[in-house]
Structures are given as C-alpha cells and as structure tokens.
mmCIF file of C-alpha atoms in Angstrom:
data_model
loop_
_atom_site.group_PDB
_atom_site.id
_atom_site.type_symbol
_atom_site.label_atom_id
_atom_site.label_comp_id
_atom_site.label_asym_id
_atom_site.label_seq_id
_atom_site.Cartn_x
_atom_site.Cartn_y
_atom_site.Cartn_z
ATOM 1 C CA MET A 58 0.000 0.000 0.000
ATOM 2 C CA LYS A 59 1.425 3.347 -0.995
ATOM 3 C CA LYS A 60 0.573 6.779 0.260
ATOM 4 C CA THR A 61 0.624 9.883 -1.844
ATOM 5 C CA ILE A 62 1.122 13.323 -0.325
ATOM 6 C CA CYS A 63 0.311 16.334 -2.488
ATOM 7 C CA ALA A 64 1.220 19.925 -1.783
ATOM 8 C CA ALA A 65 1.222 23.133 -3.806
ATOM 9 C CA VAL A 66 4.720 23.896 -2.597
ATOM 10 C CA LEU A 67 5.553 26.958 -4.659
ATOM 11 C CA ALA A 68 2.371 28.971 -4.893
ATOM 12 C CA GLY A 69 3.584 31.372 -2.234
ATOM 13 C CA LEU A 70 7.272 30.652 -2.623
ATOM 14 C CA LEU A 71 8.063 31.936 -6.095
ATOM 15 C CA LEU A 72 5.613 34.855 -6.200
ATOM 16 C CA VAL A 73 5.309 35.034 -9.973
ATOM 17 C CA GLN A 74 2.426 35.875 -12.266
ATOM 18 C CA ALA A 75 1.157 33.418 -14.862
ATOM 19 C CA ALA A 76 1.655 34.738 -18.363
ATOM 20 C CA ALA A 77 2.147 33.354 -21.839
ATOM 21 C CA LEU A 78 5.780 32.687 -22.683
ATOM 22 C CA PRO A 79 6.699 35.340 -25.267
ATOM 23 C CA GLU A 80 8.486 34.545 -28.478
ATOM 24 C CA MET A 81 12.144 35.334 -28.943
ATOM 25 C CA GLY A 82 12.765 38.286 -31.212
ATOM 26 C CA ALA A 83 14.682 38.002 -34.475
ATOM 27 C CA LEU A 84 18.356 37.081 -34.163
ATOM 28 C CA ASN A 85 21.221 38.123 -36.411
ATOM 29 C CA ALA A 86 23.286 34.939 -36.122
ATOM 30 C CA LYS A 87 22.899 31.814 -38.236
ATOM 31 C CA SER A 88 22.461 29.620 -35.177
ATOM 32 C CA ALA A 89 21.818 30.060 -31.458
ATOM 33 C CA ALA A 90 20.868 28.168 -28.331
ATOM 34 C CA LEU A 91 19.943 29.017 -24.761
ATOM 35 C CA TYR A 92 20.484 26.435 -22.033
ATOM 36 C CA ALA A 93 20.253 26.338 -18.289
ATOM 37 C CA ALA A 94 23.595 25.383 -16.775
ATOM 38 C CA ASN A 95 22.117 22.038 -15.706
ATOM 39 C CA GLY A 96 21.762 21.074 -19.376
ATOM 40 C CA GLN A 97 18.113 21.976 -19.975
ATOM 41 C CA GLU A 98 17.432 23.465 -23.392
ATOM 42 C CA LEU A 99 15.326 26.625 -23.077
ATOM 43 C CA PHE A 100 15.461 28.003 -26.637
ATOM 44 C CA SER A 101 17.078 27.085 -29.936
ATOM 45 C CA PHE A 102 17.408 28.566 -33.404
ATOM 46 C CA ASN A 103 18.960 26.347 -36.093
ATOM 47 C CA ALA A 104 20.874 24.839 -33.175
ATOM 48 C CA ASP A 105 21.784 21.626 -35.032
ATOM 49 C CA GLU A 106 23.313 23.378 -38.047
ATOM 50 C CA GLN A 107 27.009 22.511 -38.340
ATOM 51 C CA LEU A 108 29.149 25.632 -38.322
ATOM 52 C CA GLN A 109 32.676 26.638 -37.404
ATOM 53 C CA PRO A 110 33.119 27.695 -33.761
ATOM 54 C CA ALA A 111 36.505 29.426 -34.150
ATOM 55 C CA SER A 112 38.051 29.966 -30.694
ATOM 56 C CA VAL A 113 34.930 28.816 -28.850
ATOM 57 C CA THR A 114 36.617 25.458 -29.532
ATOM 58 C CA LYS A 115 38.761 26.284 -26.502
ATOM 59 C CA ILE A 116 35.904 25.502 -24.103
ATOM 60 C CA MET A 117 36.633 21.825 -24.792
ATOM 61 C CA THR A 118 40.365 22.391 -24.345
ATOM 62 C CA MET A 119 39.655 24.062 -21.007
ATOM 63 C CA LEU A 120 37.222 21.311 -20.006
ATOM 64 C CA LEU A 121 39.828 18.595 -20.536
ATOM 65 C CA ALA A 122 42.371 20.663 -18.623
ATOM 66 C CA MET A 123 39.976 21.121 -15.691
ATOM 67 C CA GLU A 124 39.168 17.409 -15.675
ATOM 68 C CA ALA A 125 42.892 16.582 -15.636
ATOM 69 C CA LEU A 126 43.249 18.945 -12.675
ATOM 70 C CA GLU A 127 40.407 17.207 -10.879
ATOM 71 C CA ARG A 128 41.994 13.798 -11.460
ATOM 72 C CA GLY A 129 45.278 15.057 -10.050
ATOM 73 C CA GLU A 130 47.213 14.527 -13.293
ATOM 74 C CA VAL A 131 48.405 18.147 -13.149
ATOM 75 C CA THR A 132 48.270 21.065 -10.754
ATOM 76 C CA LEU A 133 47.996 24.768 -11.444
ATOM 77 C CA ASP A 134 51.722 24.989 -10.682
ATOM 78 C CA THR A 135 52.630 22.374 -13.298
ATOM 79 C CA MET A 136 55.020 23.936 -15.799
ATOM 80 C CA ILE A 137 54.003 23.700 -19.456
ATOM 81 C CA THR A 138 56.702 23.962 -22.130
ATOM 82 C CA GLY A 139 56.087 25.622 -25.475
ATOM 83 C CA SER A 140 57.115 23.356 -28.357
ATOM 84 C CA GLU A 141 58.250 24.539 -31.778
ATOM 85 C CA TYR A 142 54.862 23.480 -33.109
ATOM 86 C CA ALA A 143 52.816 25.202 -30.393
ATOM 87 C CA CYS A 144 54.816 28.390 -30.881
ATOM 88 C CA SER A 145 54.086 28.363 -34.631
ATOM 89 C CA MET A 146 50.363 29.039 -34.200
ATOM 90 C CA GLY A 147 48.950 32.151 -35.802
ATOM 91 C CA GLY A 148 46.038 34.321 -34.779
ATOM 92 C CA THR A 149 45.681 35.502 -31.209
ATOM 93 C CA GLN A 150 48.627 34.386 -29.113
ATOM 94 C CA ILE A 151 51.090 35.409 -26.430
ATOM 95 C CA TRP A 152 54.074 34.670 -28.692
ATOM 96 C CA LEU A 153 55.412 31.712 -26.764
ATOM 97 C CA GLU A 154 59.074 31.040 -27.407
ATOM 98 C CA PRO A 155 60.178 27.459 -28.072
ATOM 99 C CA GLY A 156 61.272 25.981 -24.772
ATOM 100 C CA GLU A 157 59.573 28.726 -22.742
ATOM 101 C CA GLN A 158 57.761 27.460 -19.675
ATOM 102 C CA LEU A 159 54.656 28.884 -18.020
ATOM 103 C CA SER A 160 52.549 27.379 -15.249
ATOM 104 C CA LEU A 161 49.243 25.799 -16.124
ATOM 105 C CA ASP A 162 47.650 28.644 -14.161
ATOM 106 C CA GLU A 163 49.143 31.216 -16.536
ATOM 107 C CA MET A 164 48.400 29.075 -19.569
ATOM 108 C CA LEU A 165 44.725 28.817 -18.598
ATOM 109 C CA LYS A 166 44.629 32.558 -18.017
ATOM 110 C CA ALA A 167 46.108 33.174 -21.461
ATOM 111 C CA ILE A 168 43.612 30.794 -23.085
ATOM 112 C CA ALA A 169 40.499 32.038 -21.258
ATOM 113 C CA VAL A 170 41.295 35.754 -21.287
ATOM 114 C CA GLY A 171 43.537 36.297 -24.297
ATOM 115 C CA SER A 172 42.339 33.346 -26.440
ATOM 116 C CA ALA A 173 45.971 32.308 -26.925
ATOM 117 C CA ASN A 174 46.204 29.728 -29.708
ATOM 118 C CA ASP A 175 49.806 28.856 -28.863
ATOM 119 C CA CYS A 176 48.957 28.168 -25.209
ATOM 120 C CA ALA A 177 45.986 25.986 -26.151
ATOM 121 C CA VAL A 178 48.262 23.740 -28.201
ATOM 122 C CA ALA A 179 50.981 23.711 -25.534
ATOM 123 C CA VAL A 180 48.480 22.567 -22.902
ATOM 124 C CA ALA A 181 47.091 19.950 -25.295
ATOM 125 C CA GLU A 182 50.589 18.558 -25.934
ATOM 126 C CA HIS A 183 51.381 18.435 -22.233
ATOM 127 C CA LEU A 184 48.169 16.599 -21.346
ATOM 128 C CA ALA A 185 48.152 14.070 -24.180
ATOM 129 C CA GLY A 186 51.688 13.978 -25.582
ATOM 130 C CA THR A 187 50.675 15.368 -28.968
ATOM 131 C CA GLU A 188 47.943 17.666 -30.170
ATOM 132 C CA ALA A 189 46.608 14.850 -32.358
ATOM 133 C CA ALA A 190 46.193 12.599 -29.316
ATOM 134 C CA PHE A 191 44.518 15.452 -27.459
ATOM 135 C CA VAL A 192 42.093 15.978 -30.359
ATOM 136 C CA GLU A 193 41.117 12.322 -30.073
ATOM 137 C CA ARG A 194 40.258 12.997 -26.442
ATOM 138 C CA MET A 195 38.302 16.094 -27.429
ATOM 139 C CA ASN A 196 36.160 14.166 -29.884
ATOM 140 C CA ALA A 197 35.675 11.245 -27.507
ATOM 141 C CA ARG A 198 34.599 13.581 -24.718
ATOM 142 C CA ALA A 199 32.205 15.382 -27.048
ATOM 143 C CA ALA A 200 30.603 12.054 -27.953
ATOM 144 C CA GLU A 201 30.260 11.183 -24.250
ATOM 145 C CA LEU A 202 28.394 14.456 -23.703
ATOM 146 C CA GLY A 203 25.930 13.662 -26.491
ATOM 147 C CA CYS A 204 27.412 16.003 -29.087
ATOM 148 C CA THR A 205 26.332 14.522 -32.410
ATOM 149 C CA GLY A 206 27.379 17.314 -34.768
ATOM 150 C CA THR A 207 30.919 17.967 -33.575
ATOM 151 C CA ARG A 208 34.322 17.119 -34.995
ATOM 152 C CA PHE A 209 37.361 18.883 -33.595
ATOM 153 C CA ILE A 210 40.588 19.024 -35.615
ATOM 154 C CA ASN A 211 42.776 20.941 -33.157
ATOM 155 C CA ALA A 212 42.844 22.504 -29.704
ATOM 156 C CA ASN A 213 42.309 26.124 -30.714
ATOM 157 C CA GLY A 214 39.717 26.362 -33.516
ATOM 158 C CA LEU A 215 41.978 27.579 -36.323
ATOM 159 C CA ASP A 216 41.500 26.113 -39.786
ATOM 160 C CA GLY A 217 43.771 23.205 -40.635
ATOM 161 C CA MET A 218 45.256 22.044 -43.914
ATOM 162 C CA GLY A 219 42.053 21.385 -45.836
ATOM 163 C CA GLU A 220 40.168 20.718 -42.588
ATOM 164 C CA LYS A 221 38.074 22.737 -40.209
ATOM 165 C CA THR A 222 36.426 22.161 -36.852
ATOM 166 C CA MET A 223 32.658 21.826 -37.169
ATOM 167 C CA THR A 224 30.102 21.838 -34.393
ATOM 168 C CA THR A 225 26.632 23.113 -33.515
ATOM 169 C CA ALA A 226 25.160 25.595 -31.070
ATOM 170 C CA HIS A 227 23.480 22.675 -29.322
ATOM 171 C CA ASP A 228 26.797 20.856 -28.860
ATOM 172 C CA LEU A 229 28.662 23.955 -27.701
ATOM 173 C CA ALA A 230 25.964 24.516 -25.097
ATOM 174 C CA LEU A 231 26.374 20.959 -23.795
ATOM 175 C CA ILE A 232 30.157 21.365 -23.559
ATOM 176 C CA SER A 233 29.736 24.733 -21.845
ATOM 177 C CA CYS A 234 27.345 23.264 -19.291
ATOM 178 C CA GLU A 235 29.868 20.540 -18.522
ATOM 179 C CA LEU A 236 32.645 23.104 -18.157
ATOM 180 C CA LEU A 237 30.513 25.016 -15.640
ATOM 181 C CA ARG A 238 30.605 21.913 -13.439
ATOM 182 C CA HIS A 239 34.142 23.091 -12.697
ATOM 183 C CA PRO A 240 33.467 26.523 -11.135
ATOM 184 C CA LYS A 241 37.204 27.207 -10.907
ATOM 185 C CA ILE A 242 37.153 28.003 -14.626
ATOM 186 C CA LEU A 243 35.017 31.093 -13.917
ATOM 187 C CA GLU A 244 37.971 32.537 -12.012
ATOM 188 C CA TYR A 245 39.680 32.696 -15.413
ATOM 189 C CA THR A 246 36.811 33.439 -17.818
ATOM 190 C CA GLY A 247 35.593 36.254 -15.556
ATOM 191 C CA ILE A 248 38.907 38.152 -15.628
ATOM 192 C CA TRP A 249 38.653 41.506 -17.374
ATOM 193 C CA MET A 250 42.342 42.425 -17.442
ATOM 194 C CA ASP A 251 45.420 40.738 -16.014
ATOM 195 C CA SER A 252 48.991 39.886 -16.850
ATOM 196 C CA ILE A 253 51.385 36.935 -17.095
ATOM 197 C CA ARG A 254 55.154 36.503 -17.208
ATOM 198 C CA GLY A 255 55.575 38.359 -13.948
ATOM 199 C CA GLY A 256 53.487 41.290 -15.151
ATOM 200 C CA LYS A 257 55.459 41.735 -18.380
ATOM 201 C CA PHE A 258 52.638 40.636 -20.719
ATOM 202 C CA SER A 259 49.165 42.145 -20.411
ATOM 203 C CA LEU A 260 45.924 40.333 -21.145
ATOM 204 C CA ALA A 261 42.548 41.877 -21.984
ATOM 205 C CA ASN A 262 39.482 39.671 -22.199
ATOM 206 C CA THR A 263 38.066 39.188 -25.679
ATOM 207 C CA ASN A 264 34.602 38.879 -24.088
ATOM 208 C CA LYS A 265 33.517 42.514 -23.808
ATOM 209 C CA MET A 266 30.140 41.476 -22.395
ATOM 210 C CA LEU A 267 31.878 41.136 -19.027
ATOM 211 C CA LYS A 268 31.609 44.914 -18.745
ATOM 212 C CA SER A 269 28.247 45.397 -20.418
ATOM 213 C CA TYR A 270 26.003 42.559 -19.240
ATOM 214 C CA PRO A 271 25.039 42.313 -15.537
ATOM 215 C CA GLY A 272 25.789 38.906 -14.084
ATOM 216 C CA LEU A 273 28.024 37.683 -16.915
ATOM 217 C CA THR A 274 30.604 35.107 -15.793
ATOM 218 C CA GLY A 275 32.273 33.971 -19.065
ATOM 219 C CA LEU A 276 32.848 31.844 -21.132
ATOM 220 C CA LYS A 277 34.535 32.246 -24.536
ATOM 221 C CA THR A 278 34.382 34.249 -27.735
ATOM 222 C CA GLY A 279 35.554 33.189 -31.178
ATOM 223 C CA TYR A 280 36.190 34.691 -34.586
ATOM 224 C CA ILE A 281 37.765 33.764 -37.882
ATOM 225 C CA SER A 282 36.546 35.196 -41.167
ATOM 226 C CA GLU A 283 34.863 32.006 -42.354
ATOM 227 C CA ALA A 284 33.193 31.295 -38.988
ATOM 228 C CA GLY A 285 31.955 34.783 -38.266
ATOM 229 C CA TYR A 286 31.544 36.000 -34.708
ATOM 230 C CA CYS A 287 30.751 33.316 -32.139
ATOM 231 C CA ILE A 288 30.324 33.203 -28.387
ATOM 232 C CA SER A 289 29.323 30.966 -25.529
ATOM 233 C CA ALA A 290 28.201 33.455 -22.890
ATOM 234 C CA THR A 291 27.365 32.440 -19.333
ATOM 235 C CA ALA A 292 25.567 34.528 -16.756
ATOM 236 C CA GLU A 293 23.922 34.075 -13.373
ATOM 237 C CA ARG A 294 21.160 35.975 -11.573
ATOM 238 C CA ASP A 295 19.093 34.960 -8.543
ATOM 239 C CA GLY A 296 20.484 31.440 -8.579
ATOM 240 C CA LEU A 297 19.665 30.878 -12.255
ATOM 241 C CA SER A 298 22.737 30.108 -14.378
ATOM 242 C CA LEU A 299 22.371 30.314 -18.160
ATOM 243 C CA VAL A 300 24.444 29.534 -21.246
ATOM 244 C CA ALA A 301 23.800 31.463 -24.461
ATOM 245 C CA VAL A 302 25.528 30.243 -27.622
ATOM 246 C CA VAL A 303 25.663 32.396 -30.750
ATOM 247 C CA MET A 304 27.292 31.171 -33.961
ATOM 248 C CA ALA A 305 28.131 33.017 -37.182
ATOM 249 C CA ALA A 306 26.947 36.476 -36.194
ATOM 250 C CA PRO A 307 27.943 39.060 -38.831
ATOM 251 C CA THR A 308 29.649 41.528 -36.443
ATOM 252 C CA LYS A 309 30.936 41.839 -32.890
ATOM 253 C CA GLU A 310 27.991 44.081 -32.108
ATOM 254 C CA THR A 311 25.362 41.646 -33.377
ATOM 255 C CA ARG A 312 27.086 38.790 -31.542
ATOM 256 C CA MET A 313 26.765 40.749 -28.308
ATOM 257 C CA ALA A 314 23.200 41.792 -29.104
ATOM 258 C CA ASP A 315 22.104 38.212 -29.798
ATOM 259 C CA ALA A 316 23.774 36.820 -26.681
ATOM 260 C CA SER A 317 22.196 39.568 -24.576
ATOM 261 C CA ALA A 318 18.773 38.907 -26.103
ATOM 262 C CA LEU A 319 19.046 35.186 -25.331
ATOM 263 C CA LEU A 320 20.102 35.785 -21.739
ATOM 264 C CA ASN A 321 17.417 38.444 -21.229
ATOM 265 C CA TYR A 322 14.818 36.009 -22.533
ATOM 266 C CA GLY A 323 16.023 33.348 -20.117
ATOM 267 C CA PHE A 324 16.065 35.533 -17.039
ATOM 268 C CA ALA A 325 12.684 37.062 -17.878
ATOM 269 C CA ASN A 326 10.854 33.793 -18.429
ATOM 270 C CA PHE A 327 12.464 31.059 -16.338
ATOM 271 C CA THR A 328 13.161 30.414 -12.690
ATOM 272 C CA VAL A 329 14.886 27.796 -10.543
ATOM 273 C CA TYR A 330 12.942 25.127 -8.669
ATOM 274 C CA GLN A 331 14.563 22.984 -5.976
ATOM 275 C CA PRO A 332 12.633 19.770 -5.206
ATOM 276 C CA PRO A 333 11.672 19.663 -1.498
ATOM 277 C CA GLU A 334 13.132 17.055 0.834
ATOM 278 C CA ASP A 335 11.580 18.187 4.112
ATOM 279 C CA SER A 336 8.533 15.909 3.624
ATOM 280 C CA LEU A 337 10.714 12.797 3.434
ATOM 281 C CA THR A 338 10.213 11.197 6.848
ATOM 282 C CA PRO A 339 11.689 7.828 7.950
ATOM 283 C CA ILE A 340 9.870 4.694 6.766
ATOM 284 C CA PRO A 341 9.402 1.719 9.147
ATOM 285 C CA VAL A 342 11.418 -1.368 8.189
ATOM 286 C CA THR A 343 9.930 -4.802 8.825
ATOM 287 C CA LEU A 344 12.291 -7.363 10.388
ATOM 288 C CA GLY A 345 15.293 -5.121 9.914
ATOM 289 C CA THR A 346 18.415 -4.417 11.959
ATOM 290 C CA ALA A 347 17.173 -0.807 12.130
ATOM 291 C CA LYS A 348 13.611 0.175 12.823
ATOM 292 C CA THR A 349 13.437 2.765 10.025
ATOM 293 C CA VAL A 350 15.206 3.887 6.885
ATOM 294 C CA GLN A 351 15.526 7.497 5.733
ATOM 295 C CA PRO A 352 14.290 8.195 2.184
ATOM 296 C CA VAL A 353 16.255 10.734 0.147
ATOM 297 C CA LEU A 354 16.030 12.103 -3.382
ATOM 298 C CA GLN A 355 18.441 10.308 -5.683
ATOM 299 C CA ASP A 356 19.170 13.534 -7.538
ATOM 300 C CA ALA A 357 18.095 16.674 -5.738
ATOM 301 C CA GLN A 358 19.554 19.005 -8.358
ATOM 302 C CA SER A 359 17.395 21.996 -9.147
ATOM 303 C CA ILE A 360 15.460 22.286 -12.385
ATOM 304 C CA VAL A 361 14.510 25.315 -14.431
ATOM 305 C CA ILE A 362 10.858 25.943 -15.202
ATOM 306 C CA GLU A 363 8.804 28.570 -16.948
ATOM 307 C CA LYS A 364 7.698 31.253 -14.537
ATOM 308 C CA GLU A 365 4.134 30.925 -15.796
ATOM 309 C CA LYS A 366 4.040 27.383 -14.406
ATOM 310 C CA ALA A 367 5.708 28.124 -11.091
ATOM 311 C CA GLY A 368 2.634 29.356 -9.248
ATOM 312 C CA ASP A 369 0.664 26.147 -9.907
ATOM 313 C CA LEU A 370 3.208 23.512 -8.897
ATOM 314 C CA GLU A 371 2.170 20.358 -7.079
ATOM 315 C CA THR A 372 4.573 17.866 -5.564
ATOM 316 C CA THR A 373 3.388 14.282 -5.242
ATOM 317 C CA LEU A 374 5.394 11.948 -3.037
ATOM 318 C CA SER A 375 4.741 8.224 -3.415
ATOM 319 C CA LEU A 376 6.272 6.010 -0.727
ATOM 320 C CA PRO A 377 5.349 2.665 0.888
ATOM 321 C CA ASP A 378 3.928 2.596 4.417
ATOM 322 C CA THR A 379 6.603 0.058 5.376
ATOM 323 C CA ILE A 380 9.481 -1.687 3.664
ATOM 324 C CA GLN A 381 10.730 -5.244 4.095
ATOM 325 C CA ALA A 382 14.352 -5.850 5.096
ATOM 326 C CA PRO A 383 16.949 -6.180 3.722
ATOM 327 C CA VAL A 384 17.246 -2.709 2.174
ATOM 328 C CA GLU A 385 20.267 -1.693 0.124
ATOM 329 C CA ALA A 386 21.725 1.818 0.260
ATOM 330 C CA GLY A 387 20.555 3.610 -2.875
ATOM 331 C CA GLN A 388 17.676 1.190 -3.443
ATOM 332 C CA GLN A 389 14.683 2.921 -5.010
ATOM 333 C CA ILE A 390 11.748 2.911 -2.635
ATOM 334 C CA GLY A 391 9.476 5.524 -4.190
ATOM 335 C CA GLU A 392 9.357 8.604 -6.366
ATOM 336 C CA LEU A 393 8.621 12.308 -6.257
ATOM 337 C CA THR A 394 6.673 13.879 -9.120
ATOM 338 C CA VAL A 395 6.293 17.605 -9.814
ATOM 339 C CA THR A 396 3.365 18.721 -11.974
ATOM 340 C CA SER A 397 1.828 21.987 -13.119
ATOM 341 C CA GLY A 398 -1.652 22.153 -14.580
ATOM 342 C CA GLY A 399 -1.651 18.391 -15.064
ATOM 343 C CA GLU A 400 1.670 18.422 -16.945
ATOM 344 C CA THR A 401 4.493 16.384 -15.413
ATOM 345 C CA LEU A 402 7.593 18.548 -15.155
ATOM 346 C CA LEU A 403 9.872 16.259 -13.180
ATOM 347 C CA THR A 404 10.021 12.756 -11.759
ATOM 348 C CA LEU A 405 12.794 11.868 -9.306
ATOM 349 C CA PRO A 406 13.514 8.489 -7.715
ATOM 350 C CA VAL A 407 13.402 8.346 -3.921
ATOM 351 C CA VAL A 408 16.035 5.977 -2.551
ATOM 352 C CA ALA A 409 17.161 4.571 0.791
ATOM 353 C CA ALA A 410 19.890 6.664 2.400
ATOM 354 C CA ASP A 411 21.461 3.689 4.199
ATOM 355 C CA ALA A 412 21.451 -0.080 4.087
ATOM 356 C CA VAL A 413 19.317 -1.980 6.597
ATOM 357 C CA GLY A 414 20.098 -5.650 7.067
ATOM 358 C CA ALA A 415 17.551 -8.363 7.779
ATOM 359 C CA LEU A 416 17.396 -9.844 11.277
ATOM 360 C CA ASP A 417 18.839 -13.366 11.468
ATOM 361 C CA ILE A 418 16.953 -16.281 13.000
ATOM 362 C CA PRO A 419 18.691 -16.198 16.434
ATOM 363 C CA THR A 420 18.015 -12.486 16.771
ATOM 364 C CA LEU A 421 14.396 -12.968 15.704
ATOM 365 C CA LEU A 422 14.018 -15.775 18.287
ATOM 366 C CA LEU A 423 15.473 -13.633 21.054
ATOM 367 C CA GLU A 424 13.209 -10.757 20.102
ATOM 368 C CA PHE A 425 10.196 -13.089 20.068
ATOM 369 C CA LEU A 426 11.086 -14.504 23.495
ATOM 370 C CA GLY A 427 11.581 -10.993 24.816
ATOM 371 C CA ARG A 428 8.139 -10.010 23.667
ATOM 372 C CA LEU A 429 6.656 -13.106 25.311
ATOM 373 C CA SER A 430 8.333 -12.219 28.592
ATOM 374 C CA GLY A 431 7.163 -8.619 28.353
ATOM 375 C CA ASP A 432 10.701 -7.260 28.196
ATOM 376 C CA GLY A 433 10.594 -6.267 24.582
ATOM 377 C CA ASP A 434 9.077 -3.273 22.864
ATOM 378 C CA VAL A 435 5.350 -3.272 22.308
#
C-alpha cells in the first residue's frame, strides 16, 4: 500500500504571475541556443546546423584541462613547455618562445582571457603527448556528452590544412554546461584584465560582455573570417545560471546583441525550482536491523521551469507505508513527481539513504522470546 502526499509547494514561494511565454525576437546569427547550466534546453534557433566555432573550440580544451586537474594529473603549478609546433600558431597568441615554460595557471589565463592559440596547443601537448592525441580525447569527450554534430581538428579552432572544426550551437551549449561543473574556470573566464610573465605581458578579455552585461561570468568568444563571430556566454542571476551560444553572427555588435537577447529572454521567463526534501520522513522497516530507513532524493539538483508554471506547482510523493528488510543503500523505494496544470515537469527516484540488514533467526528468536516475557518493545 502506498501513500501519496500532495502539496502546492511553490504557490507562495516563487511569487510570480502566470503569463504566456513570449516569443524570442529576431536574431542576427545563423544559429543560437539558450540552455540552463544544468543542461536543460530553453530556446534554440537552427541549433543543429554545423558551423565553425573558431576559438569557442577552446571551451573543450579548457574542459579537458579542468578534468585533468580534478583527477590530479596536473596542478595549477605544473610547468608547461612551449614546443616549436605550439609556438608556430597564428592568430591571437602570447608569442610563446620554443622551450619557454609557463605554469598551467598562466596558460589557462592566457587561453580564457587572451584566447591564446599557442597556449591551447601547448596545454594539449602536455596533457596528451601530442595535439593529435589530445584531439582524439576532445572528440571522444564530445561524444560522451551527447554532441552529435561535432568534430574537432585541433585545440584552438583555427582552420587546418584542408580541414576545419565543425560543431553546432546545441553541442557547444552541452560542452559549456559541462565546463561550468568546474566553477574554478570562472575565475579565469571572468577576468577583465590581467597579466602573465611576472606582469610583463598584459591580457585583456576578448569577451567585452563582461563589462556590459550584468551577471556575466564567461565563457569564450571566437572569430575567424569564415566562422563569423561566435560566443558561448554564461551569466547568473538569482540562482539561475544560463548559457547562451551564438554562432556566425555578422559583427561583434550583433554577436553581443544576440547573446544579450538570449540571456534576457532566459532571465525574464524562467526560474529555478529545488525539489523539497523536508517531507521525506523515515519509513518503518519490517524485520530489519534498524527500525526505520531514511528516504532521500536520488538527484536533488534543481530544475529550471517557466515562470508561468511556477505558481501552480504540485509535488506528489509516493512512498510505501513500510518496507521489508533487507534494504540496500541507494535502493529505489518511491518517487517524487512535480506537476503543473496536469503536466508532469519532473520525476525523481526516492532511494534509501542507508542499508538496513535483515534480522537473522537467532536475533528474531530472542526478540520473540523478549516479547513473550514482556521485556521487549510493544
């Protein structure tokens, strides 16, 4: 027998007015996408069209660097050496000299702030041995993230010999969302101006929206003539973190205008909802080594919903009255469903927080004898 508890948990919590979700205005770019940082798609425009990302490619280079940091393969103090090949890159660079060494910290700063093509290749070579091996990792990681329209050819986004990196706004948004899972990167992408080489070389961020858009945190701009002006722009307000991808805008100004329009649309029409856990009370366990087990949400991550639906939310919690031992930690024992106007917005498994073993026969016999003698619980 299951019990279901319903509650309109957000009617007074979010304090928003129901209204029709407006349409996005016309964009200048060939392709665009707006995502919540948790990976939810909120808006798309030709988002599966394969285009060149230019230096926005470097979000994957930075992602693999941050993941290597997390695994302990490198530290921010690890010294990276510029090879002859890395130092031969054109475009934006810090003019690495062959054999010159900079820390990974300074390399990441040069990549995120100054879009340094030479540093991107140097980091790639250090992490994988060769840029070609690193590119294999880039493409494998993209596939793991569900990027179906992406093929990287290098670590920096420049055209190759008869080849070019191709991707989509949808894929760049997915990679950006994954990069945001490493908040340390925002300490680099959010820098406006800084320096490296002991203050001898100045850096100015290519992302001018840092000064013009409230709440902007990064991530990366890109431009080559064939790709046009591209950006993956991230911003946060009131706990809502968004990713706006713009590809093949005709000018810097239209790139900024499109990214701003996407972010404005997101902040105006969406809000964050955190599933409640306060109604999850312990469930009695039959014939268990513990009398109860605590239910918890398997994934309590917040979701993003339209503001027009926020005032009519209902949370339905389905759990058994009791559960039979043994119970495994992480075992699903119920589910929580969030609806609005009859539409299901979210379903989350409810699992056991801890394992509860089953009582063995001797223990059961002792407990039975104790009850007979009146010494046991009643």
